[in-house]
Short mmCIF file of C-alpha atoms and ligand atoms in Angstrom, two decimals:
data_model
loop_
_atom_site.label_atom_id
_atom_site.label_comp_id
_atom_site.label_asym_id
_atom_site.label_seq_id
_atom_site.Cartn_x
_atom_site.Cartn_y
_atom_site.Cartn_z
CA MET A 167 0.00 0.00 0.00
CA THR A 168 1.33 3.40 -0.87
CA THR A 169 1.96 5.70 2.09
CA THR A 170 2.75 9.40 2.06
CA LEU A 171 6.25 9.10 0.66
CA PRO A 172 7.89 6.04 -0.89
CA ALA A 173 10.54 4.26 1.25
CA ALA A 174 13.26 6.11 -0.67
CA THR A 175 12.82 9.09 -2.97
CA GLY A 176 16.39 9.26 -4.30
CA PHE A 177 19.91 7.94 -3.94
CA LEU A 178 23.57 8.17 -4.75
CA ALA A 179 25.23 4.76 -4.89
CA ALA A 180 28.55 3.30 -5.93
CA ALA A 181 29.87 -0.21 -6.43
CA SER A 182 33.62 -0.55 -6.77
CA GLN A 183 36.36 -3.12 -6.83
CA ASP A 184 39.17 -2.98 -4.22
CA THR A 185 38.83 0.70 -3.22
CA GLU A 186 35.81 2.41 -1.76
CA ILE A 187 34.58 5.47 -3.65
CA ALA A 188 34.17 8.73 -1.74
CA LEU A 189 30.72 10.14 -2.50
CA ARG A 190 29.65 13.76 -2.48
CA PRO A 191 25.87 13.66 -2.19
CA THR A 192 24.20 16.81 -3.50
CA PHE A 193 20.43 16.73 -3.80
CA ALA A 194 17.82 19.34 -4.63
CA ALA A 195 15.28 16.92 -3.15
CA GLN A 196 14.63 17.34 0.55
CA GLY A 197 14.79 14.33 2.82
CA SER A 198 16.68 12.50 5.51
CA ARG A 199 19.85 10.72 4.48
CA THR A 200 20.93 7.24 5.48
CA VAL A 201 24.38 5.95 4.60
CA VAL A 202 24.95 2.25 3.97
CA ARG A 203 28.42 0.77 3.50
CA GLU A 204 29.15 -2.88 2.80
CA ASN A 205 32.25 -4.81 1.84
CA ARG A 206 31.67 -8.09 -0.01
CA GLY A 207 35.04 -9.64 -0.68
CA ARG A 208 36.85 -7.20 -2.95
CA GLN A 209 33.65 -5.36 -3.78
CA HIS A 210 32.58 -2.20 -1.93
CA LEU A 211 29.07 -0.86 -1.87
CA HIS A 212 28.51 2.70 -0.70
CA ILE A 213 24.99 4.11 -0.69
CA VAL A 214 23.40 7.38 0.37
CA LEU A 215 19.64 6.99 0.55
CA LEU A 216 17.25 9.92 0.52
CA HIS A 217 13.97 9.26 2.32
CA GLY A 218 11.05 10.51 4.38
CA ALA A 219 10.28 8.14 7.24
CA ALA A 220 11.82 4.66 7.35
CA PRO A 221 13.97 3.74 4.34
CA ASP A 222 13.85 -0.01 5.08
CA GLY A 223 11.70 -1.09 2.16
CA SER A 224 14.00 0.56 -0.36
CA LEU A 225 16.99 -1.78 0.08
CA ALA A 226 16.87 -5.57 -0.14
CA ARG A 227 19.72 -8.06 -0.03
CA ARG A 228 20.08 -11.79 -0.46
CA GLY A 229 23.27 -13.73 -1.15
CA ASP A 230 25.44 -11.65 -3.45
CA THR A 231 22.52 -9.55 -4.71
CA ALA A 232 21.41 -6.16 -3.43
CA VAL A 233 18.55 -4.06 -4.83
CA LEU A 234 18.05 -0.38 -4.16
CA LEU A 235 14.81 1.23 -5.36
CA ALA A 236 13.84 4.90 -5.22
CA GLY A 237 10.17 5.47 -5.92
CA GLU A 238 7.35 2.93 -5.96
CA LEU A 239 5.58 0.18 -7.85
CA TYR A 240 1.91 0.35 -8.79
CA ASN A 241 1.22 -3.28 -9.76
CA GLN A 242 2.41 -5.01 -6.59
CA ALA A 243 -0.64 -7.30 -6.41
CA ASP A 244 -0.03 -8.60 -9.94
CA LEU A 245 3.66 -9.03 -9.20
CA HIS A 246 2.94 -10.93 -5.99
CA SER A 247 0.76 -13.35 -7.95
CA LEU A 248 3.89 -14.43 -9.83
CA LEU A 249 5.72 -15.46 -6.66
CA PRO A 250 5.24 -18.55 -4.49
CA ASP A 251 2.34 -18.41 -2.02
CA GLY A 252 3.40 -16.99 1.28
CA PHE A 253 6.15 -14.88 -0.21
CA GLY A 254 6.21 -12.00 2.25
CA ALA A 255 7.88 -9.10 0.51
CA SER A 256 8.14 -6.22 2.92
CA GLY A 257 8.84 -3.58 0.30
CA ASP A 258 9.17 -2.87 -3.41
CA ALA A 259 12.92 -3.60 -3.37
CA ASP A 260 12.20 -7.08 -1.91
CA LEU A 261 9.68 -7.70 -4.65
CA VAL A 262 12.16 -6.74 -7.37
CA LEU A 263 14.82 -8.95 -5.74
CA ALA A 264 12.45 -11.93 -5.77
CA LEU A 265 11.48 -11.28 -9.39
CA LEU A 266 15.15 -11.02 -10.38
CA ASP A 267 15.58 -14.54 -8.97
CA SER A 268 12.82 -15.88 -11.21
CA TYR A 269 13.13 -13.77 -14.34
CA GLY A 270 16.68 -12.37 -14.35
CA VAL A 271 17.05 -8.93 -15.89
CA HIS A 272 13.74 -9.41 -17.72
CA ALA A 273 12.00 -8.88 -14.36
CA PHE A 274 12.00 -5.17 -15.15
CA ARG A 275 9.60 -5.77 -18.06
CA LEU A 276 6.96 -6.71 -15.50
CA LEU A 277 7.04 -3.53 -13.47
CA ASN A 278 4.52 -0.71 -13.65
CA GLY A 279 5.89 2.02 -11.44
CA ARG A 280 7.68 5.28 -10.88
CA PHE A 281 11.18 4.28 -9.94
CA ALA A 282 14.92 4.17 -10.47
CA VAL A 283 16.79 1.01 -9.48
CA PHE A 284 20.43 0.33 -8.72
CA ALA A 285 21.19 -3.33 -8.13
CA VAL A 286 24.34 -5.35 -7.71
CA ALA A 287 24.37 -9.05 -8.54
CA GLY A 288 27.81 -10.60 -8.17
CA ASN A 289 30.12 -8.57 -10.34
CA ARG A 290 27.32 -6.97 -12.32
CA ALA A 291 25.64 -3.65 -11.62
CA LEU A 292 22.09 -3.30 -12.94
CA LEU A 293 20.60 0.15 -13.45
CA ALA A 294 16.97 0.49 -14.44
CA THR A 295 14.47 3.21 -15.23
CA ASP A 296 10.70 2.80 -15.29
CA HIS A 297 8.85 2.54 -18.63
CA ALA A 298 8.87 6.32 -19.14
CA GLY A 299 12.01 7.23 -17.21
CA THR A 300 9.90 9.33 -14.84
CA VAL A 301 12.57 9.08 -12.12
CA PRO A 302 15.74 10.28 -13.85
CA LEU A 303 18.81 8.09 -13.32
CA TYR A 304 22.38 9.14 -14.06
CA VAL A 305 25.55 7.08 -14.15
CA THR A 306 29.31 7.35 -14.43
CA ALA A 307 31.35 4.22 -15.00
CA ARG A 308 34.86 3.06 -15.71
CA PRO A 309 36.54 -0.31 -15.15
CA GLY A 310 36.47 -1.00 -11.41
CA GLN A 311 33.63 1.36 -10.50
CA VAL A 312 30.02 2.26 -11.22
CA THR A 313 28.34 5.27 -9.61
CA ALA A 314 24.68 6.12 -10.08
CA ALA A 315 22.37 8.82 -8.75
CA THR A 316 18.86 10.15 -9.14
CA GLU A 317 20.28 13.68 -9.48
CA ALA A 318 23.06 14.42 -11.96
CA LYS A 319 24.59 17.05 -9.66
CA SER A 320 25.63 14.27 -7.26
CA LEU A 321 27.86 12.82 -9.98
CA ALA A 322 29.58 16.08 -10.91
CA GLY A 323 32.83 15.10 -9.16
CA THR A 324 32.99 11.45 -10.22
CA SER A 325 34.85 10.24 -13.26
CA GLY A 326 33.55 8.08 -16.04
CA THR A 327 34.45 7.17 -19.56
CA GLY A 328 31.08 8.37 -20.91
CA GLY A 329 29.42 7.07 -24.07
CA LEU A 330 27.61 4.19 -22.33
CA ALA A 331 25.09 2.26 -24.40
CA GLY A 332 21.45 2.95 -23.47
CA THR A 333 22.29 6.42 -22.18
CA ARG A 334 22.69 10.00 -23.40
CA PRO A 335 25.42 12.47 -22.44
CA MET A 336 24.57 15.34 -20.10
CA TYR A 337 25.11 18.99 -20.90
CA ALA A 338 28.07 20.50 -18.96
CA LEU A 339 28.77 17.25 -17.08
CA PRO A 340 31.52 15.36 -18.94
CA GLY A 341 31.39 11.60 -18.37
CA VAL A 342 27.92 11.73 -16.79
CA CYS A 343 25.29 9.79 -18.73
CA GLN A 344 21.51 9.71 -18.28
CA LEU A 345 19.76 6.37 -18.67
CA LYS A 346 17.09 6.30 -21.33
CA ALA A 347 13.48 5.51 -20.42
CA GLY A 348 12.50 1.85 -20.15
CA VAL A 349 16.04 0.52 -20.04
CA VAL A 350 18.11 -1.85 -17.93
CA LEU A 351 21.81 -1.16 -18.23
CA GLU A 352 24.02 -4.03 -17.13
CA ILE A 353 27.63 -3.12 -16.33
CA ASP A 354 30.44 -5.50 -15.47
CA ILE A 355 31.90 -3.68 -12.47
CA VAL A 356 35.40 -5.06 -12.90
CA GLY A 357 35.83 -4.92 -16.67
CA GLY A 358 33.38 -2.15 -17.57
CA MET A 359 31.60 -4.11 -20.34
CA THR A 360 27.95 -3.11 -20.82
CA ASP A 361 24.75 -4.66 -22.10
CA VAL A 362 21.41 -2.89 -22.65
CA HIS A 363 17.92 -4.38 -22.32
CA HIS A 364 14.77 -2.51 -23.28
CA THR A 365 11.74 -2.94 -21.06
CA TRP A 366 9.12 -0.74 -22.73
CA LYS A 367 8.51 1.23 -25.89
CA PRO A 368 5.56 3.49 -26.71
CA PRO A 369 3.00 1.50 -28.69
CA LEU A 370 3.27 2.10 -32.43
CA GLY A 371 0.09 0.28 -33.42
CA ARG A 372 -3.32 1.95 -33.16
CA ARG A 373 -6.53 0.34 -31.96
CA ILE A 374 -9.90 0.88 -33.63
CA LEU A 375 -12.68 0.69 -31.04
CA PRO A 376 -16.36 1.57 -30.80
CA GLU A 377 -16.82 4.85 -28.88
CA ALA A 378 -18.22 3.25 -25.74
CA ASP A 379 -15.45 0.65 -25.56
CA ALA A 380 -12.79 3.36 -25.92
CA THR A 381 -14.26 5.56 -23.18
CA ASP A 382 -14.68 2.54 -20.85
CA LEU A 383 -11.08 1.52 -21.49
CA VAL A 384 -9.78 4.99 -20.67
CA ARG A 385 -11.94 5.45 -17.54
CA ASP A 386 -11.08 2.01 -16.14
CA ALA A 387 -7.34 2.37 -16.75
CA LEU A 388 -7.28 5.85 -15.26
CA ARG A 389 -9.33 4.71 -12.28
CA ARG A 390 -6.78 1.96 -11.54
CA GLY A 391 -3.90 4.40 -12.07
CA VAL A 392 -5.37 6.83 -9.55
CA ARG A 393 -6.24 4.12 -7.00
CA ALA A 394 -2.73 2.69 -7.10
CA ARG A 395 -1.35 6.16 -6.34
CA THR A 396 -3.75 7.10 -3.59
CA GLY A 397 -2.20 6.33 -0.22
CA THR A 398 -3.79 5.92 3.17
CA ASP A 399 -3.32 9.64 3.86
CA THR A 400 -5.56 12.33 2.42
CA PRO A 401 -4.52 12.82 -1.20
CA LEU A 402 -3.76 16.25 -2.59
CA VAL A 403 -4.54 16.92 -6.24
CA VAL A 404 -3.17 20.05 -7.93
CA ILE A 405 -5.86 21.29 -10.29
CA SER A 406 -6.02 23.93 -13.01
CA GLY A 407 -9.70 23.24 -13.66
CA GLY A 408 -8.87 21.70 -17.04
CA ILE A 409 -10.14 18.27 -18.04
CA ASP A 410 -6.87 16.45 -17.19
CA SER A 411 -6.39 17.48 -13.58
CA SER A 412 -10.16 17.58 -12.92
CA SER A 413 -10.45 13.95 -14.06
CA ILE A 414 -7.71 12.95 -11.62
CA ALA A 415 -9.42 14.87 -8.80
CA ALA A 416 -12.77 13.20 -9.56
CA LEU A 417 -11.25 9.71 -9.52
CA ALA A 418 -9.26 10.51 -6.37
CA VAL A 419 -12.53 11.47 -4.67
CA GLU A 420 -13.99 8.15 -5.77
CA ALA A 421 -10.93 6.25 -4.51
CA ALA A 422 -10.97 8.11 -1.18
CA ASP A 423 -14.22 6.37 -0.33
CA GLY A 424 -16.01 9.10 1.60
CA ARG A 425 -12.94 10.92 2.91
CA THR A 426 -12.60 14.55 1.84
CA ILE A 427 -9.61 15.12 -0.41
CA ASP A 428 -7.56 18.29 -0.81
CA THR A 429 -7.20 20.29 -4.01
CA LEU A 430 -4.93 23.21 -4.72
CA ALA A 431 -4.83 25.81 -7.49
CA MET A 432 -2.10 28.35 -8.17
CA GLY A 433 -2.26 31.66 -10.01
CA THR A 434 -0.37 34.93 -10.30
CA GLU A 435 -1.64 38.45 -9.65
CA ARG A 436 -2.11 38.78 -13.43
CA HIS A 437 -3.32 35.33 -14.52
CA ASN A 438 -5.29 32.65 -12.81
CA GLU A 439 -7.82 29.94 -13.52
CA PHE A 440 -9.36 30.15 -10.05
CA PRO A 441 -13.01 30.24 -11.20
CA GLU A 442 -12.54 27.11 -13.33
CA ALA A 443 -10.68 25.23 -10.57
CA GLY A 444 -13.20 26.42 -7.97
CA LEU A 445 -16.09 25.07 -10.03
CA VAL A 446 -14.53 21.60 -9.99
CA ALA A 447 -13.61 21.75 -6.28
CA ASN A 448 -17.17 22.74 -5.47
CA HIS A 449 -18.67 20.00 -7.57
CA LEU A 450 -16.42 17.38 -5.95
CA SER A 451 -16.72 18.86 -2.43
CA THR A 452 -12.96 18.95 -1.91
CA ARG A 453 -11.10 20.99 0.69
CA HIS A 454 -9.82 23.57 -1.78
CA ARG A 455 -7.10 26.19 -1.51
CA GLU A 456 -5.84 28.92 -3.85
CA ILE A 457 -2.29 30.23 -3.85
CA VAL A 458 -1.50 33.60 -5.41
CA VAL A 459 2.11 34.19 -6.39
CA SER A 460 3.47 37.44 -7.78
CA THR A 461 5.03 37.23 -11.24
CA ALA A 462 8.33 38.42 -9.72
CA ASP A 463 8.29 35.57 -7.18
CA LEU A 464 7.46 33.15 -9.96
CA LEU A 465 10.44 34.21 -12.09
CA ALA A 466 12.72 34.19 -9.05
CA ARG A 467 12.28 30.41 -8.90
CA LEU A 468 13.72 29.83 -12.38
CA PRO A 469 17.06 28.69 -10.88
CA HIS A 470 15.17 26.27 -8.60
CA THR A 471 13.35 24.72 -11.56
CA VAL A 472 16.62 24.06 -13.41
CA TRP A 473 18.16 22.79 -10.15
CA ALA A 474 15.31 20.30 -9.66
CA ALA A 475 14.60 19.23 -13.24
CA GLU A 476 18.20 19.31 -14.53
CA THR A 477 17.12 20.32 -18.01
CA THR A 478 17.82 23.28 -20.30
CA ASN A 479 14.75 22.77 -22.51
CA VAL A 480 12.91 26.12 -22.68
CA ASP A 481 9.37 24.76 -23.18
CA ILE A 482 9.72 22.22 -20.40
CA VAL A 483 11.11 24.76 -17.92
CA GLU A 484 8.20 27.08 -18.70
CA TYR A 485 5.74 24.27 -17.90
CA LEU A 486 7.62 23.31 -14.76
CA LEU A 487 8.31 26.75 -13.27
CA PRO A 488 4.76 27.40 -12.02
CA LEU A 489 4.64 23.85 -10.69
CA THR A 490 7.93 24.38 -8.80
CA VAL A 491 6.43 27.42 -7.10
CA LEU A 492 3.24 25.51 -6.37
CA TYR A 493 5.12 22.62 -4.76
CA LEU A 494 7.31 24.97 -2.72
CA ARG A 495 4.22 26.65 -1.33
CA ALA A 496 1.91 23.62 -1.12
CA ASP A 497 2.10 22.53 2.49
CA GLU A 498 4.40 22.46 5.50
CA THR A 499 4.13 18.71 5.88
CA SER A 500 5.10 16.16 3.26
CA ARG A 501 2.26 15.32 0.90
CA ARG A 502 1.53 12.76 -1.78
CA ILE A 503 0.46 14.90 -4.73
CA LEU A 504 -1.42 13.74 -7.81
CA THR A 505 -1.40 15.79 -11.00
CA GLY A 506 -2.91 15.68 -14.47
CA TYR A 507 0.51 16.17 -16.04
CA GLY A 508 1.23 14.31 -19.22
CA ALA A 509 -2.29 13.77 -20.57
CA ASP A 510 -1.66 16.06 -23.49
CA ILE A 511 1.24 14.02 -24.83
CA PRO A 512 -0.57 10.76 -25.80
CA LEU A 513 -3.84 12.62 -26.53
CA GLY A 514 -2.30 15.41 -28.61
CA GLY A 515 -3.87 18.02 -26.34
CA MET A 516 -1.22 20.69 -26.92
CA HIS A 517 -1.97 20.39 -30.57
CA ARG A 518 -5.27 22.06 -31.43
CA GLU A 519 -5.66 20.18 -34.65
CA GLY A 520 -8.67 18.41 -36.08
CA ARG A 521 -7.01 16.78 -39.08
CA LEU A 522 -6.23 13.20 -38.12
CA HIS A 523 -3.00 13.05 -40.05
CA ALA A 524 -1.58 16.10 -38.26
CA LEU A 525 -2.86 14.93 -34.87
CA GLU A 526 -1.29 11.48 -35.26
CA THR A 527 1.95 13.09 -36.42
CA ALA A 528 2.00 15.28 -33.30
CA VAL A 529 1.27 12.36 -30.94
CA SER A 530 3.89 10.16 -32.62
CA HIS A 531 6.44 12.95 -32.43
CA ASP A 532 5.77 13.71 -28.77
CA MET A 533 5.85 10.04 -27.77
CA ALA A 534 9.17 9.67 -29.58
CA THR A 535 10.77 12.72 -27.95
CA PHE A 536 9.59 12.88 -24.31
CA ASP A 537 12.60 10.93 -23.11
CA GLY A 538 15.28 12.95 -21.35
CA LEU A 539 13.17 16.08 -20.86
CA ASN A 540 12.66 15.20 -17.17
CA GLU A 541 9.22 16.81 -17.08
CA MET A 542 7.85 14.08 -14.75
CA THR A 543 10.76 14.16 -12.30
CA PRO A 544 9.76 13.73 -8.65
CA VAL A 545 12.58 16.10 -7.64
CA LEU A 546 10.39 19.03 -8.65
CA SER A 547 7.98 18.38 -5.79
CA ALA A 548 10.71 16.97 -3.54
CA VAL A 549 12.28 20.44 -3.27
CA GLY A 550 9.16 21.18 -1.21
CA GLY A 551 9.42 17.83 0.62
CA HIS A 552 6.58 16.20 -1.36
CA TRP A 553 6.12 13.15 -3.60
CA SER A 554 4.32 13.82 -6.88
CA THR A 555 2.87 11.17 -9.13
CA HIS A 556 1.14 11.41 -12.50
CA PRO A 557 -1.61 8.85 -13.22
CA PHE A 558 -1.80 9.71 -16.93
CA TRP A 559 1.71 8.26 -17.25
CA ASP A 560 0.85 5.05 -15.48
CA ARG A 561 2.12 2.37 -17.86
CA GLU A 562 -1.34 0.94 -18.56
CA VAL A 563 -3.01 4.35 -18.97
CA LEU A 564 -0.27 5.51 -21.29
CA ASP A 565 -0.45 2.32 -23.35
CA ALA A 566 -4.22 2.71 -23.67
CA LEU A 567 -4.21 6.42 -24.56
CA THR A 568 -1.32 6.29 -26.99
CA SER A 569 -2.68 3.33 -28.89
CA LEU A 570 -6.11 4.77 -29.62
CA GLU A 571 -6.81 5.72 -33.23
CA ALA A 572 -6.52 9.51 -33.64
CA GLY A 573 -10.23 9.87 -34.47
CA LEU A 574 -11.03 8.87 -30.87
CA LYS A 575 -8.78 11.67 -29.62
CA HIS A 576 -10.35 14.36 -31.77
CA ARG A 577 -14.01 13.68 -32.45
CA HIS A 578 -17.29 15.58 -32.79
CA GLY A 579 -15.26 18.81 -32.88
CA ARG A 580 -13.60 18.23 -29.51
CA ASP A 581 -9.96 17.68 -28.60
CA LYS A 582 -9.26 14.87 -26.09
CA TRP A 583 -12.75 13.60 -26.91
CA VAL A 584 -12.24 10.14 -25.43
CA LEU A 585 -11.18 11.51 -22.04
CA ARG A 586 -13.86 14.21 -21.94
CA THR A 587 -16.54 11.66 -22.74
CA ALA A 588 -15.18 9.10 -20.30
CA MET A 589 -15.41 11.65 -17.48
CA ALA A 590 -18.65 13.38 -18.48
CA ASP A 591 -20.65 11.94 -15.57
CA PHE A 592 -18.04 12.93 -12.99
CA LEU A 593 -17.55 16.60 -13.73
CA PRO A 594 -19.54 19.79 -14.39
CA HIS A 595 -20.39 20.24 -18.06
CA PRO A 596 -18.33 23.47 -18.50
CA THR A 597 -15.26 21.55 -17.26
CA VAL A 598 -15.90 18.66 -19.62
CA ILE A 599 -15.97 20.94 -22.67
CA ARG A 600 -13.40 23.51 -21.56
CA PRO A 601 -10.64 24.02 -24.15
CA LYS A 602 -7.01 23.47 -23.22
CA LEU A 603 -4.97 26.19 -21.57
CA GLY A 604 -1.37 25.17 -20.85
CA VAL A 605 0.04 25.83 -17.39
CA HIS A 606 2.66 28.14 -18.94
CA GLU A 607 -0.19 30.20 -20.45
CA GLY A 608 -2.62 29.96 -17.54
CA SER A 609 0.03 31.25 -15.13
CA GLY A 610 1.50 33.81 -17.55
CA THR A 611 4.94 32.18 -17.21
CA THR A 612 5.95 32.28 -20.87
CA ALA A 613 4.97 35.94 -21.16
CA ALA A 614 6.77 36.86 -17.93
CA PHE A 615 10.02 35.12 -18.92
CA SER A 616 9.87 36.87 -22.31
CA ALA A 617 9.27 40.26 -20.67
CA LEU A 618 12.23 39.75 -18.36
CA LEU A 619 14.53 39.36 -21.36
CA VAL A 620 12.92 42.07 -23.50
CA ASP A 621 13.26 44.54 -20.60
CA ALA A 622 16.96 43.65 -20.45
CA GLY A 623 17.31 44.55 -24.13
CA VAL A 624 16.94 41.23 -25.96
CA PRO A 625 15.36 41.74 -29.40
CA ALA A 626 12.13 39.77 -29.90
CA SER A 627 13.68 37.75 -32.72
CA HIS A 628 16.34 36.42 -30.32
CA LEU A 629 14.06 35.61 -27.38
CA ARG A 630 14.10 31.87 -27.70
CA HIS A 631 17.84 31.64 -28.08
CA ALA A 632 18.32 34.03 -25.14
CA LYS A 633 16.02 31.93 -22.94
CA HIS A 634 18.08 28.88 -23.78
CA LEU A 635 21.31 30.71 -22.90
CA VAL A 636 19.84 31.74 -19.53
CA LEU A 637 18.91 28.14 -18.79
CA GLN A 638 22.33 26.86 -19.83
CA THR A 639 24.00 29.37 -17.49
CA LEU A 640 21.70 28.35 -14.66
CA PHE A 641 22.39 24.68 -15.35
CA ARG A 642 26.16 25.18 -15.24
CA ARG A 643 25.86 26.97 -11.92
CA VAL A 644 23.27 25.00 -9.94
CA VAL A 645 23.80 21.53 -11.45
CA ALA A 646 27.37 21.29 -12.75
CA ASN A 647 28.98 23.61 -10.15
CA GLY A 648 26.68 22.67 -7.30
CA GLU A 649 25.68 26.21 -6.28
CA HIS A 650 22.47 26.61 -4.31
CA PRO A 651 19.79 28.35 -6.43
CA ASP A 652 19.17 30.91 -3.66
CA ALA A 653 22.73 32.13 -4.30
CA VAL A 654 22.08 32.87 -7.99
CA ASP A 655 21.35 36.47 -8.97
CA LEU A 656 18.92 35.92 -11.87
CA ALA A 657 18.94 39.57 -12.95
CA ASP A 658 22.70 39.38 -13.33
CA VAL A 659 22.46 36.18 -15.42
CA VAL A 660 19.82 37.80 -17.64
CA ASP A 661 21.88 40.99 -18.07
CA LYS A 662 24.93 39.02 -19.13
CA VAL A 663 22.93 37.04 -21.68
CA ALA A 664 21.23 40.24 -22.93
CA GLY A 665 24.62 41.92 -23.28
CA ARG A 666 25.88 39.08 -25.39
CA GLN A 667 22.69 39.10 -27.44
CA SER A 668 22.78 42.80 -28.30
CA GLN A 669 26.44 42.48 -29.34
CA SER A 670 25.63 39.55 -31.59
CA VAL A 671 22.78 41.54 -33.21
CA SER A 672 24.75 44.73 -33.89
P1 IOT B 139 -0.91 21.44 -18.06
O1 IOT B 139 -1.66 20.34 -18.68
O2 IOT B 139 -1.47 22.81 -18.18
O3 IOT B 139 -0.59 21.18 -16.53
C1 IOT B 139 -0.09 19.97 -16.07
C2 IOT B 139 -0.68 19.69 -14.69
O4 IOT B 139 -0.19 20.67 -13.75
C3 IOT B 139 -2.19 19.81 -14.61
O5 IOT B 139 -2.82 18.63 -15.04
C4 IOT B 139 -2.40 20.10 -13.14
O6 IOT B 139 -2.35 18.94 -12.36
C5 IOT B 139 -1.21 20.98 -12.81
N1 IOT B 139 -1.56 22.41 -12.95
C6 IOT B 139 -1.52 23.14 -14.07
N2 IOT B 139 -1.89 24.42 -13.84
C7 IOT B 139 -2.17 24.49 -12.52
C8 IOT B 139 -2.62 25.55 -11.64
N3 IOT B 139 -2.81 26.76 -12.10
N4 IOT B 139 -2.81 25.27 -10.34
C9 IOT B 139 -2.59 24.01 -9.88
N5 IOT B 139 -2.18 23.00 -10.66
C10 IOT B 139 -1.97 23.22 -11.94
C11 IOT B 139 2.28 21.17 -20.20
C12 IOT B 139 0.98 21.70 -19.87
O7 IOT B 139 0.31 22.31 -20.66
O8 IOT B 139 0.57 21.40 -18.62
N6 IOT B 139 2.34 19.76 -20.05
C13 IOT B 139 1.77 18.92 -21.08
C14 IOT B 139 2.73 18.30 -22.06
C15 IOT B 139 4.05 18.91 -22.18
C16 IOT B 139 4.67 18.58 -23.50
N7 IOT B 139 5.71 17.64 -23.33
C17 IOT B 139 6.22 16.90 -24.31
N8 IOT B 139 5.81 17.04 -25.56
N9 IOT B 139 7.13 16.02 -24.01
C18 IOT B 139 1.06 17.76 -20.38
O9 IOT B 139 0.76 16.78 -21.06
O10 IOT B 139 0.79 17.87 -19.21
MG1 MG B 140 -3.02 19.13 -19.02
#
């Protein structure tokens, strides 16, 4: 059963031959730290676990195998059914260890979860991401040592040969590689040889279904995805009042079985969607709160967003900035937070396009390019001490949504038709038919970031490039150099980029 936070939310871990590796843990994620050191013959294991309450369920050992899991599994019951009766796994790491016994590295194909795994089996290190890589995992390796972490900044000082199969290089961090989504990377700790196994790929085929079957499929999958993520504590759903987050809130109310759930909406002094979110909260009788943030406070968190998400992608940072602020202000105590993030990717919701060919092209493109953007990273909410989880990117929900024929996504003149219709009985009619407004638009983030640069003298034609330069500078400072984002003077960074821009224009 899921509780407020998973047993571990992050880690830095090293396996080495003959000499123990000194680790320099640096995390944006909040949490307690537990250090584990073990010597097994010539092999040394050195782990720093990041966790809320008790980290016990995150580390399992038997014989010469150890499994470390940050995050959580959502199909435990199905997984248990594969193991002998009476198998008493006490945590997700135990379950993975038992499955490794039966299935070897292919065990990872069975998992539906939000996790990063570091395992050692004899002389092999196994590193694994979930199907969508929603918990980023980074690695450096060279013969004799493998070091892995859920935040790239923790690997900044370690040395690696780079160019590992199944990974991509990281900007400004030589030798540091990021595991791709849905991958198990096997590394021979002594010799450094690698092997890659794929555990999931976005479906390429498309299903043709009668309308009612498609809406039932989507509602049932989403219902299971929400239930698996709803812990014993009161869930908190962050809602914009759009169809995605409102659907999650409605199903969380259903899963809460009579308990009142919490909802939260964020806006700035200039832009908010409070009436739309309030309508949903009222309809669902949630305990609802609104947070107003000034545009200046919003922009001031740009360094924190780069620090948490470890990306320099302009679009993604603009989506994530308002969410960073929301998570930082959400609650004093640690919360399990559900969002509607990600629905627009398999449903083509960012793409207001009725032509099926163009819609399918957009969905195919987005499903082929999400990997490495880190938009689902739990670190974003962990900077506020929380654990976020996104039911639309549950493996079964994602499989179902992606594989539907485009005409079920745009139908009868509506975008995301299949979702809107599936949820029609749960939500107020204006919510069901409300057109998409992205979080970067609804909060005015894109406009505010642009204004910051224009005011510093960046010509409109160079805005995008200038934004990217700002993010690269921030990344070098708060990720590669390990500075705390509070120490970064954003105005100074912007002025330097603007100075360079105006020179390059003249
Ligand atoms: P959007 O769908 O607007 O927001 C994502 C989630 O953030 C919402 O479902 C909701 O849970 C939360 N949220 C948004 N606005 C607020 C608010 N004002 N108050 C409280 N919570 C809020 C961008 C986007 O438009 O987000 N994300 C897209 C896809 C990004 C494209 N990525 C890609 N091609 N790889 C998405 O699918 O969510
Ligand atoms: Mg959305």
